[in-house]
Tab-separated table of C-alpha atoms in Angstrom:
chain	number	residue	atom	x	y	z
A	1	UNK	CA	-0.314	-48.315	57.378
A	2	UNK	CA	-3.154	-46.602	55.427
A	3	UNK	CA	-5.081	-48.207	52.529
A	4	UNK	CA	-8.161	-46.907	50.850
A	5	UNK	CA	-10.633	-47.278	47.927
A	6	UNK	CA	-12.856	-44.780	46.225
A	7	UNK	CA	-16.076	-45.256	44.188
A	8	UNK	CA	-18.572	-42.932	42.599
A	9	UNK	CA	-21.448	-44.054	40.472
A	10	UNK	CA	-24.284	-42.282	38.605
A	11	UNK	CA	-26.834	-44.670	39.879
A	12	UNK	CA	-28.481	-44.689	36.518
A	13	UNK	CA	-28.942	-40.912	36.261
A	14	UNK	CA	-27.820	-38.774	33.536
A	15	UNK	CA	-25.374	-36.661	35.617
A	16	UNK	CA	-23.235	-37.646	38.507
A	17	UNK	CA	-23.298	-34.693	40.913
A	18	UNK	CA	-21.133	-36.582	43.563
A	19	UNK	CA	-17.277	-35.969	43.543
A	20	UNK	CA	-14.666	-37.815	45.392
A	21	UNK	CA	-10.974	-37.204	45.883
A	22	UNK	CA	-7.708	-37.958	47.908
A	23	UNK	CA	-4.369	-36.620	48.422
A	24	UNK	CA	-1.233	-38.148	50.050
A	25	UNK	CA	1.651	-36.050	51.429
A	26	UNK	CA	4.255	-38.393	52.894
A	27	UNK	CA	2.406	-40.291	55.726
A	28	UNK	CA	-0.436	-37.998	55.843
A	29	UNK	CA	-3.714	-38.241	53.879
A	30	UNK	CA	-6.704	-36.319	52.938
A	31	UNK	CA	-10.080	-37.752	51.831
A	32	UNK	CA	-12.889	-35.736	50.456
A	33	UNK	CA	-16.461	-36.412	49.320
A	34	UNK	CA	-19.243	-34.066	48.175
A	35	UNK	CA	-22.766	-34.421	46.868
A	36	UNK	CA	-23.728	-31.458	44.669
A	37	UNK	CA	-27.088	-29.663	44.552
A	38	UNK	CA	-28.516	-27.400	41.902
A	39	UNK	CA	-30.026	-27.064	38.397
A	40	UNK	CA	-28.608	-26.921	34.958
A	41	UNK	CA	-25.881	-29.601	35.747
A	42	UNK	CA	-24.139	-27.270	38.321
A	43	UNK	CA	-24.365	-29.608	41.278
A	44	UNK	CA	-21.442	-31.477	39.780
A	45	UNK	CA	-19.541	-28.032	39.495
A	46	UNK	CA	-20.207	-27.286	43.195
A	47	UNK	CA	-18.947	-30.742	44.371
A	48	UNK	CA	-15.968	-30.627	42.308
A	49	UNK	CA	-14.995	-27.090	43.599
A	50	UNK	CA	-15.447	-28.095	47.094
A	51	UNK	CA	-13.354	-31.406	46.894
A	52	UNK	CA	-10.519	-29.668	44.854
A	53	UNK	CA	-10.508	-26.587	47.247
A	54	UNK	CA	-10.155	-28.959	50.226
A	55	UNK	CA	-7.366	-30.988	48.604
A	56	UNK	CA	-5.626	-27.785	47.835
A	57	UNK	CA	-5.744	-26.620	51.436
A	58	UNK	CA	-4.453	-29.953	52.615
A	59	UNK	CA	-1.498	-29.929	50.041
A	60	UNK	CA	-0.432	-26.469	51.323
A	61	UNK	CA	-0.831	-26.994	55.170
A	62	UNK	CA	-0.990	-30.714	55.978
A	63	UNK	CA	-3.495	-32.472	58.324
A	64	UNK	CA	-5.147	-30.931	61.340
A	65	UNK	CA	-8.170	-29.022	62.668
A	66	UNK	CA	-6.949	-25.543	61.396
A	67	UNK	CA	-6.616	-27.011	57.828
A	68	UNK	CA	-9.967	-28.689	57.948
A	69	UNK	CA	-11.648	-25.382	58.911
A	70	UNK	CA	-9.708	-23.533	56.046
A	71	UNK	CA	-10.781	-26.350	53.696
A	72	UNK	CA	-14.467	-25.705	54.454
A	73	UNK	CA	-14.064	-21.968	54.378
A	74	UNK	CA	-12.115	-22.067	51.077
A	75	UNK	CA	-14.647	-24.440	49.469
A	76	UNK	CA	-17.454	-22.000	50.508
A	77	UNK	CA	-15.675	-19.069	48.974
A	78	UNK	CA	-14.880	-20.895	45.746
A	79	UNK	CA	-18.672	-21.875	45.443
A	80	UNK	CA	-19.985	-18.528	46.151
A	81	UNK	CA	-17.456	-16.901	43.581
A	82	UNK	CA	-18.713	-19.374	40.998
A	83	UNK	CA	-22.271	-18.413	41.640
A	84	UNK	CA	-21.443	-14.759	41.128
A	85	UNK	CA	-19.585	-15.452	37.860
A	86	UNK	CA	-22.170	-17.856	36.269
A	87	UNK	CA	-25.799	-16.930	36.306
A	88	UNK	CA	-26.803	-20.593	35.712
A	89	UNK	CA	-24.844	-21.535	38.745
A	90	UNK	CA	-26.482	-19.232	41.089
A	91	UNK	CA	-28.323	-22.083	42.901
A	92	UNK	CA	-25.441	-24.604	43.079
A	93	UNK	CA	-24.792	-25.872	46.507
A	94	UNK	CA	-22.948	-28.943	47.862
A	95	UNK	CA	-22.385	-31.084	50.988
A	96	UNK	CA	-18.876	-31.902	52.085
A	97	UNK	CA	-17.279	-34.535	54.311
A	98	UNK	CA	-13.502	-34.472	54.977
A	99	UNK	CA	-10.958	-36.899	56.593
A	100	UNK	CA	-7.417	-36.278	57.556
A	101	UNK	CA	-5.306	-39.075	58.568
A	102	UNK	CA	-1.840	-38.038	60.186
A	103	UNK	CA	0.813	-39.998	61.644
A	104	UNK	CA	-0.502	-39.780	65.183
A	105	UNK	CA	-4.011	-38.281	64.857
A	106	UNK	CA	-7.061	-38.328	62.721
A	107	UNK	CA	-9.480	-35.446	62.153
A	108	UNK	CA	-12.719	-35.108	60.279
A	109	UNK	CA	-15.693	-32.646	59.640
A	110	UNK	CA	-18.714	-32.321	57.574
A	111	UNK	CA	-21.505	-30.049	56.340
A	112	UNK	CA	-24.937	-31.345	54.968
A	113	UNK	CA	-25.916	-35.168	54.893
A	114	UNK	CA	-22.820	-36.799	53.507
A	115	UNK	CA	-21.697	-38.982	56.339
A	116	UNK	CA	-18.576	-40.356	57.906
A	117	UNK	CA	-18.772	-43.586	59.804
A	118	UNK	CA	-15.977	-44.379	62.309
A	119	UNK	CA	-15.250	-48.034	63.153
A	120	UNK	CA	-12.621	-49.298	65.646
A	121	UNK	CA	-11.589	-53.080	65.690
A	122	UNK	CA	-14.459	-53.632	63.037
A	123	UNK	CA	-17.031	-52.123	65.347
A	124	UNK	CA	-19.121	-48.993	64.576
A	125	UNK	CA	-18.116	-46.252	67.031
A	126	UNK	CA	-19.738	-43.103	65.703
A	127	UNK	CA	-21.039	-41.387	62.768
A	128	UNK	CA	-21.561	-37.707	61.714
A	129	UNK	CA	-24.960	-36.283	62.230
A	130	UNK	CA	-26.829	-34.987	59.136
A	131	UNK	CA	-27.497	-31.240	58.881
A	132	UNK	CA	-31.123	-32.063	57.782
A	133	UNK	CA	-34.738	-31.919	58.776
A	134	UNK	CA	-35.121	-35.510	59.767
A	135	UNK	CA	-31.969	-35.458	61.918
A	136	UNK	CA	-33.343	-32.306	63.681
A	137	UNK	CA	-36.517	-34.386	64.313
A	138	UNK	CA	-34.534	-37.133	65.867
A	139	UNK	CA	-32.794	-34.711	68.090
A	140	UNK	CA	-36.123	-33.385	69.221
A	141	UNK	CA	-37.324	-36.863	70.092
A	142	UNK	CA	-40.041	-36.773	67.325
A	143	UNK	CA	-38.364	-39.325	65.064
A	144	UNK	CA	-36.328	-42.506	65.529
A	145	UNK	CA	-32.854	-42.698	64.017
A	146	UNK	CA	-33.866	-45.618	61.657
A	147	UNK	CA	-36.664	-43.496	60.184
A	148	UNK	CA	-34.384	-41.068	58.564
A	149	UNK	CA	-33.771	-43.170	55.468
A	150	UNK	CA	-37.393	-43.174	54.373
A	151	UNK	CA	-38.456	-39.855	55.704
A	152	UNK	CA	-40.160	-37.640	53.063
A	153	UNK	CA	-38.050	-34.634	54.059
A	154	UNK	CA	-34.813	-36.530	54.143
A	155	UNK	CA	-33.427	-34.315	51.395
A	156	UNK	CA	-34.215	-31.073	53.047
A	157	UNK	CA	-30.866	-29.808	54.231
A	158	UNK	CA	-30.429	-27.106	56.855
A	159	UNK	CA	-26.673	-26.490	56.239
A	160	UNK	CA	-24.685	-26.722	52.945
A	161	UNK	CA	-21.876	-25.035	51.202
A	162	UNK	CA	-23.146	-22.249	48.721
A	163	UNK	CA	-25.417	-20.354	51.163
A	164	UNK	CA	-24.107	-17.135	52.640
A	165	UNK	CA	-23.498	-17.482	56.398
A	166	UNK	CA	-22.527	-15.013	59.128
A	167	UNK	CA	-20.596	-17.746	60.894
A	168	UNK	CA	-19.331	-21.132	59.806
A	169	UNK	CA	-22.046	-23.855	59.537
A	170	UNK	CA	-19.688	-26.900	59.137
A	171	UNK	CA	-18.897	-29.235	62.005
A	172	UNK	CA	-15.600	-30.471	63.247
A	173	UNK	CA	-15.213	-33.535	65.341
A	174	UNK	CA	-12.653	-33.853	68.241
A	175	UNK	CA	-9.593	-35.505	66.832
A	176	UNK	CA	-8.912	-39.369	67.551
A	177	UNK	CA	-5.577	-40.923	68.243
A	178	UNK	CA	-4.205	-43.347	65.741
A	179	UNK	CA	-4.849	-46.591	67.777
A	180	UNK	CA	-5.626	-50.184	66.737
A	181	UNK	CA	-7.696	-51.101	63.685
A	182	UNK	CA	-9.436	-48.024	62.694
A	183	UNK	CA	-11.782	-47.801	59.550
A	184	UNK	CA	-13.729	-44.985	57.998
A	185	UNK	CA	-16.495	-44.794	55.380
A	186	UNK	CA	-17.233	-41.473	53.867
A	187	UNK	CA	-20.371	-41.681	51.742
A	188	UNK	CA	-23.162	-39.596	50.051
A	189	UNK	CA	-26.903	-40.021	50.918
A	190	UNK	CA	-27.439	-41.974	47.740
A	191	UNK	CA	-25.210	-44.667	49.365
A	192	UNK	CA	-26.088	-44.763	53.082
A	193	UNK	CA	-29.997	-44.491	52.354
A	194	UNK	CA	-29.645	-48.010	50.841
A	195	UNK	CA	-27.565	-49.844	53.273
A	196	UNK	CA	-27.828	-49.877	57.210
A	197	UNK	CA	-25.241	-49.666	59.664
A	198	UNK	CA	-25.366	-53.468	60.589
A	199	UNK	CA	-24.709	-54.402	57.028
A	200	UNK	CA	-21.815	-51.948	56.868
A	201	UNK	CA	-20.288	-53.581	59.928
A	202	UNK	CA	-21.047	-57.027	58.661
A	203	UNK	CA	-19.298	-56.232	55.366
A	204	UNK	CA	-16.286	-54.698	57.208
A	205	UNK	CA	-15.857	-57.851	59.325
A	206	UNK	CA	-15.828	-60.060	56.109
A	207	UNK	CA	-13.621	-57.797	53.991
A	208	UNK	CA	-9.967	-58.422	53.356
A	209	UNK	CA	-9.337	-54.855	52.125
A	210	UNK	CA	-10.907	-51.417	51.812
A	211	UNK	CA	-11.734	-52.272	48.137
A	212	UNK	CA	-13.404	-55.439	49.039
A	213	UNK	CA	-15.406	-53.696	51.760
A	214	UNK	CA	-16.526	-51.006	49.438
A	215	UNK	CA	-17.520	-53.360	46.612
A	216	UNK	CA	-19.421	-55.627	49.121
A	217	UNK	CA	-21.487	-52.646	50.424
A	218	UNK	CA	-21.958	-51.248	46.761
A	219	UNK	CA	-23.450	-54.491	45.811
A	220	UNK	CA	-26.079	-54.305	48.615
A	221	UNK	CA	-26.802	-50.646	47.546
A	222	UNK	CA	-27.373	-51.623	43.875
A	223	UNK	CA	-29.592	-54.576	45.056
A	224	UNK	CA	-31.691	-52.522	47.338
A	225	UNK	CA	-31.993	-49.736	44.668
A	226	UNK	CA	-33.455	-51.733	42.003
A	227	UNK	CA	-36.774	-50.644	40.879
A	228	UNK	CA	-36.352	-47.268	42.737
A	229	UNK	CA	-35.279	-43.839	41.430
A	230	UNK	CA	-31.701	-44.267	42.638
A	231	UNK	CA	-29.468	-41.350	43.261
A	232	UNK	CA	-25.880	-40.959	42.565
A	233	UNK	CA	-23.883	-42.753	45.170
A	234	UNK	CA	-20.335	-42.539	46.277
A	235	UNK	CA	-18.150	-43.851	48.989
A	236	UNK	CA	-14.592	-43.803	50.300
A	237	UNK	CA	-13.353	-46.613	52.519
A	238	UNK	CA	-10.249	-46.148	54.555
A	239	UNK	CA	-8.171	-48.455	56.917
A	240	UNK	CA	-5.645	-47.060	59.305
A	241	UNK	CA	-3.959	-49.869	61.037
């Protein structure tokens, strides 16, 4: 059984440049979340193009690694075409994180600093690693993981959709078997910067549904964001049991 909940909030800003979406085909599910970048309100266009392109690829070909790759490639193509067609959209870019849940396997991938957290039996097992300057400094041993959230360069991204590449810059993770109680959190940086992993796991242990889990975490995000220049924040919670 798969259950889920999606939220996307402007965080008090004029525009919401995050975009979330899902698609179900029989017993297979696709979840997509993007955080757009770019002036003239075009960040929201980039994130929408990425999510809609990814869902379209899934609707045509179903879940799996090849479809994930095609989703990122298709989103990149759609955004670059949008840049060429609209002068004001020439700087639009976006992150993208995708999750496919099949009947027997689960796949995910990402580009940028929108994250996927993977929990099994209500314990955190793994998360995607940001394509950002602070994450690179962590890999080099110059920064601790917990320092990413408040680092002055946390918004400097090294990989996004909307920049020409010679080879794909997205990252696909090895598939996981459907096994036991599995939970997933897809979220933008406006969400994960204001709630740590311990709180995510604590809320998961208390929650009775993906909706309750999402709402408990969002309450913490809102509380921690009070008095700050909050960003848009979005999250998708998914339970596979």
